[in-house]
mmCIF file of C-alpha atoms in Angstrom:
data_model
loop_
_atom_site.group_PDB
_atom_site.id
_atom_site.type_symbol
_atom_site.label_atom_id
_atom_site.label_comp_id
_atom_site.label_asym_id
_atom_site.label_seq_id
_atom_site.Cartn_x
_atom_site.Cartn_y
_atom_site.Cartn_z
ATOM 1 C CA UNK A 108 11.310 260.558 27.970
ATOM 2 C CA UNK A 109 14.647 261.626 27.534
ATOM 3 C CA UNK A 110 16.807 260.348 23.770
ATOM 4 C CA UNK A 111 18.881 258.382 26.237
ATOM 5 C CA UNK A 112 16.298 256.047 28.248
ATOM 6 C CA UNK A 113 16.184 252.657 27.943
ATOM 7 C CA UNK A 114 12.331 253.167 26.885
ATOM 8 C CA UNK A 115 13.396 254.791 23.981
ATOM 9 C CA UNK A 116 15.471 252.274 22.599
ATOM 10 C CA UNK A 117 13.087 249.416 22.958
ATOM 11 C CA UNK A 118 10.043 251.984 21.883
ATOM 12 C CA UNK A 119 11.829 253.137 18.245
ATOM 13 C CA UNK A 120 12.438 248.652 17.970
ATOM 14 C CA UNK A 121 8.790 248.356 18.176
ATOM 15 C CA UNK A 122 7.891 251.475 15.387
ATOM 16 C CA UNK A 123 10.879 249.783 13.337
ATOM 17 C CA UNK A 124 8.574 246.530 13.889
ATOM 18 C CA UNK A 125 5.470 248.626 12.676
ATOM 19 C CA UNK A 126 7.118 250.112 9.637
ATOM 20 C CA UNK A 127 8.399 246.649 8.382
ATOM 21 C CA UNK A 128 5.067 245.544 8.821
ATOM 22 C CA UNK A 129 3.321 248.089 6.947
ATOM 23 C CA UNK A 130 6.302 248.293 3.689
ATOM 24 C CA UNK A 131 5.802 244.201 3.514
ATOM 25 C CA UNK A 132 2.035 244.292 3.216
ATOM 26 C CA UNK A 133 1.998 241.859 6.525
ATOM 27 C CA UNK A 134 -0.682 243.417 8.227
ATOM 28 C CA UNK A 135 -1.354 246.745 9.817
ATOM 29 C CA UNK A 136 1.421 249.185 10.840
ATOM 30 C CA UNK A 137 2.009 248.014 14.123
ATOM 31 C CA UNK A 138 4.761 246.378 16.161
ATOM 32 C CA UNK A 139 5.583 245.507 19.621
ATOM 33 C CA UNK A 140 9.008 243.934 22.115
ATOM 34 C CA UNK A 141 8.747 242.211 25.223
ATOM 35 C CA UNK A 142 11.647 242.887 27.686
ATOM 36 C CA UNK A 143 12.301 241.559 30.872
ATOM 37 C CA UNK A 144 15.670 242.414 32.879
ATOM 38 C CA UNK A 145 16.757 245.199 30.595
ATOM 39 C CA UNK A 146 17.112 242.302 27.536
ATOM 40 C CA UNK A 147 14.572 242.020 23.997
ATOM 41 C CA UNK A 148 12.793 238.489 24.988
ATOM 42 C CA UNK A 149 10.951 238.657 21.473
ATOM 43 C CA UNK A 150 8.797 241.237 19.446
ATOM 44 C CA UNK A 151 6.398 240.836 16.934
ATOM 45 C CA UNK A 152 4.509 242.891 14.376
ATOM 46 C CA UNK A 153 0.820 242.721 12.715
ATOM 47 C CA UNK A 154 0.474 239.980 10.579
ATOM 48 C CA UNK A 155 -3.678 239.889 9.984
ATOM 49 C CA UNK A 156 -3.514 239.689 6.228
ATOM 50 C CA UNK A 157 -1.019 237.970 5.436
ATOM 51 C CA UNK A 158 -2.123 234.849 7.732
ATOM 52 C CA UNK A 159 -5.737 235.387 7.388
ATOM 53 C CA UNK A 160 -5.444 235.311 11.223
ATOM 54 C CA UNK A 161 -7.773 238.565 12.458
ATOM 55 C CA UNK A 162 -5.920 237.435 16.201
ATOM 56 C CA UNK A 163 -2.144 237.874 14.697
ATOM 57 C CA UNK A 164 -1.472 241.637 16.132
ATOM 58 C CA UNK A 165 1.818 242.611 17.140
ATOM 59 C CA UNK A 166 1.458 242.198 20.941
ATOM 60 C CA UNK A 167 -0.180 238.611 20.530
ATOM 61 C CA UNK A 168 2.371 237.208 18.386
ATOM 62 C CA UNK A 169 5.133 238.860 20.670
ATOM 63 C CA UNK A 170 3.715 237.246 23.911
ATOM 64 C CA UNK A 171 3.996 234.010 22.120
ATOM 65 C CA UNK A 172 7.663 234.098 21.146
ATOM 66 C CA UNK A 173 8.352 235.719 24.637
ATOM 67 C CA UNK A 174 6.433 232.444 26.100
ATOM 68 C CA UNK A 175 8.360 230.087 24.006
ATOM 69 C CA UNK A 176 11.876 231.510 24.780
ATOM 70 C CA UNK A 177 11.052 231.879 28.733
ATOM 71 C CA UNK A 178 9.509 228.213 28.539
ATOM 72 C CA UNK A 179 6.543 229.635 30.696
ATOM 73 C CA UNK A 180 2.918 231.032 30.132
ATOM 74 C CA UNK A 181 3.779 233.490 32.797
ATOM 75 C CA UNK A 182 5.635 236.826 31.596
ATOM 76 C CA UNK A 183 5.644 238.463 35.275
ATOM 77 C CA UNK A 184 8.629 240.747 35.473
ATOM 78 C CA UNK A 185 8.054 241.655 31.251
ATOM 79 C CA UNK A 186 7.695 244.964 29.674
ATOM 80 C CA UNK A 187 5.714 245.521 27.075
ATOM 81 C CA UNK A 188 6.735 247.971 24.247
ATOM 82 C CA UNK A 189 4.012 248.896 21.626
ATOM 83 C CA UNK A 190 4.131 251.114 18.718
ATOM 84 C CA UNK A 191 0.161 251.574 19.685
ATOM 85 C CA UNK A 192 -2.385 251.387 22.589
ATOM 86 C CA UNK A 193 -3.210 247.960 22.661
ATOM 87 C CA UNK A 194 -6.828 246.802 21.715
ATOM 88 C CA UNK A 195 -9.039 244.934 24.322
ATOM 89 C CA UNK A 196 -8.049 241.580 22.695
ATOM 90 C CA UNK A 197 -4.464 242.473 22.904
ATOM 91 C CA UNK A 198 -4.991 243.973 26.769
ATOM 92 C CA UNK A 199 -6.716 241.098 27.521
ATOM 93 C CA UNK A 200 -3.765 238.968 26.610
ATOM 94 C CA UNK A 201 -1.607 241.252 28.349
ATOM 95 C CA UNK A 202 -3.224 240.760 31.773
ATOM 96 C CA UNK A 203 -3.318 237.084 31.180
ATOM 97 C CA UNK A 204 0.416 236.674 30.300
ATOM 98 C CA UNK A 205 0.647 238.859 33.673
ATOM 99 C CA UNK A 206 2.721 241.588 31.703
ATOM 100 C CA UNK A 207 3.626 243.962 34.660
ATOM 101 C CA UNK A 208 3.768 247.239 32.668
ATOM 102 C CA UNK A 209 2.798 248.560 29.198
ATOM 103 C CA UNK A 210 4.584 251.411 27.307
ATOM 104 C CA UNK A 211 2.850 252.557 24.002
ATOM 105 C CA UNK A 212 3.203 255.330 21.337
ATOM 106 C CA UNK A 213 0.400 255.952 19.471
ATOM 107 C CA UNK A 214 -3.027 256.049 20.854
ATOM 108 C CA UNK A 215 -6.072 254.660 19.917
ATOM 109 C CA UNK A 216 -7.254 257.815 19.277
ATOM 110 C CA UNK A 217 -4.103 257.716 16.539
ATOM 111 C CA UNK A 218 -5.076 254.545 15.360
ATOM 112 C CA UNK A 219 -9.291 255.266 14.820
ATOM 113 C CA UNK A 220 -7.680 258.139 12.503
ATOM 114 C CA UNK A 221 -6.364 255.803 10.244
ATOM 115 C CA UNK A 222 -9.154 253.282 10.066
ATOM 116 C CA UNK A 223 -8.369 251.235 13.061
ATOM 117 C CA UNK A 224 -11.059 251.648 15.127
ATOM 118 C CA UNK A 225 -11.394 249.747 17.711
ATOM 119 C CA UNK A 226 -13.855 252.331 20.171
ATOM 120 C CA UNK A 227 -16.835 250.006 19.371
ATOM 121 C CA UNK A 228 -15.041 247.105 21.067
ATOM 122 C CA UNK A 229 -14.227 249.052 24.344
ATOM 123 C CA UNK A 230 -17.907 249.993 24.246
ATOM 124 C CA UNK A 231 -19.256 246.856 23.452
ATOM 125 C CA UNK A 232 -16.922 244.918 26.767
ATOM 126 C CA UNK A 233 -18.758 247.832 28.981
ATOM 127 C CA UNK A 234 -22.821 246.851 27.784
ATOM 128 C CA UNK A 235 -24.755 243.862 29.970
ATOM 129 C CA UNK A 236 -24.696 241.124 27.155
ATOM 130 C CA UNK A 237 -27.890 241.566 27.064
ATOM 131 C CA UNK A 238 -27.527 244.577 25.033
ATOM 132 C CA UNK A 239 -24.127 244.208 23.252
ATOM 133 C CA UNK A 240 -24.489 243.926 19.015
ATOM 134 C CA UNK A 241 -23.014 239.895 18.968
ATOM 135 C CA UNK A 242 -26.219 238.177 20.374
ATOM 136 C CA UNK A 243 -24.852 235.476 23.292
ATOM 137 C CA UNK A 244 -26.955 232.465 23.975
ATOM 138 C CA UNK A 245 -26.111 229.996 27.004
ATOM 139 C CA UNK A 246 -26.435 225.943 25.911
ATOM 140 C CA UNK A 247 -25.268 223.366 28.106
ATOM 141 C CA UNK A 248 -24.081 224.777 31.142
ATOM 142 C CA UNK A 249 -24.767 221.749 33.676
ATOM 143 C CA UNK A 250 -22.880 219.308 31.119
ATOM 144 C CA UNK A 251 -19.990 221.689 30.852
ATOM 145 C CA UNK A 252 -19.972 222.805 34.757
ATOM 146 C CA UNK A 253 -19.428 218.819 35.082
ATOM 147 C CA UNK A 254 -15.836 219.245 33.176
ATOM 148 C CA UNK A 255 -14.865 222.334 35.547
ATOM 149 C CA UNK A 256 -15.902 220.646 38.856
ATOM 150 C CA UNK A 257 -12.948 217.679 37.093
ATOM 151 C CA UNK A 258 -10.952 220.548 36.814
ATOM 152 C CA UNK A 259 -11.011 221.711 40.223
ATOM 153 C CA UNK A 260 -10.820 218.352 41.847
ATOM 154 C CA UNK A 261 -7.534 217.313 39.437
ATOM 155 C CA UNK A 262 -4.489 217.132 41.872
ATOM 156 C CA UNK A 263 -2.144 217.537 39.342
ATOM 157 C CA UNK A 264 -3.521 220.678 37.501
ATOM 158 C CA UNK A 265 -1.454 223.825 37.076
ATOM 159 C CA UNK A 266 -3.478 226.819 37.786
ATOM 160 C CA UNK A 267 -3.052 229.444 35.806
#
């Protein structure tokens, strides 16, 4: 990428993001923007310490503003920009808000160097549950399967 790409611009907001972050003891040195149509929707930046909230990284808090100024759950048509390769919780979130294209900086790789490691995870998602370190127990499905069959005969549901 050239100095005078859009991409740039909107890349050095979400490092500014990350470098707040990490001078006001937030969280971790990471920061992301959400763009759709060329224009900043909202950004966000690690907060996990300072809300006791292990869920508050950058791109999860900046999909929420960017939902609550769209008035949508939907973010088709959205960049995001991320000062790192986002971690499976974050790319999960990504692929639900239907983000249509991720730009990062720093890679994981970047990020296990400085004590953010989050290789076990992606390992962990690829295991049969079966053999994965958090033991998973089913309870209850019938009872619960009775709540999705409401779900899918509700006329007035919005699918998501």
């Amino acid at each position: 990428m050239n100095g005078k790409s859009p991409h740039v611009s909107f890349m050095r907001q979400a490092i500014q993001l990350s470098r707040e972050s990490l001078r006001t003891n937030a969280g971790g040195p990471f920061g992301a923007v959400i763009v759709k149509n060329g224009d900043v929707i909202a950004h966000g930046s690690n907060c996990v310490t300072s809300t006791n909230d292990p869920t508050a990284h950058a791109e999860i808090i900046a999909i929420r503003a960017a939902c609550q100024a769209l008035g949508t759950f939907h973010l088709q048509g959205c960049a995001i920009y991320a000062s790192c390769e986002p971690c499976p919780m974050c790319l999960a979130a990504i692929y639900w808000a239907r983000i249509e294209k991720i730009y990062y900086a720093n890679t994981r790789r970047d990020a296990s160097h400085i004590g953010f490691d989050d290789g076990v995870f992606y390992e962990e998602l690829t295991k049969p549950r079966s053999q994965r370190t958090l033991p998973m127990e089913q309870v209850l499905r019938d009872e619960a399967l009775s709540v999705f069959q409401e779900w899918q005969n509700k006329e007035d549901r919005v699918p998501y």
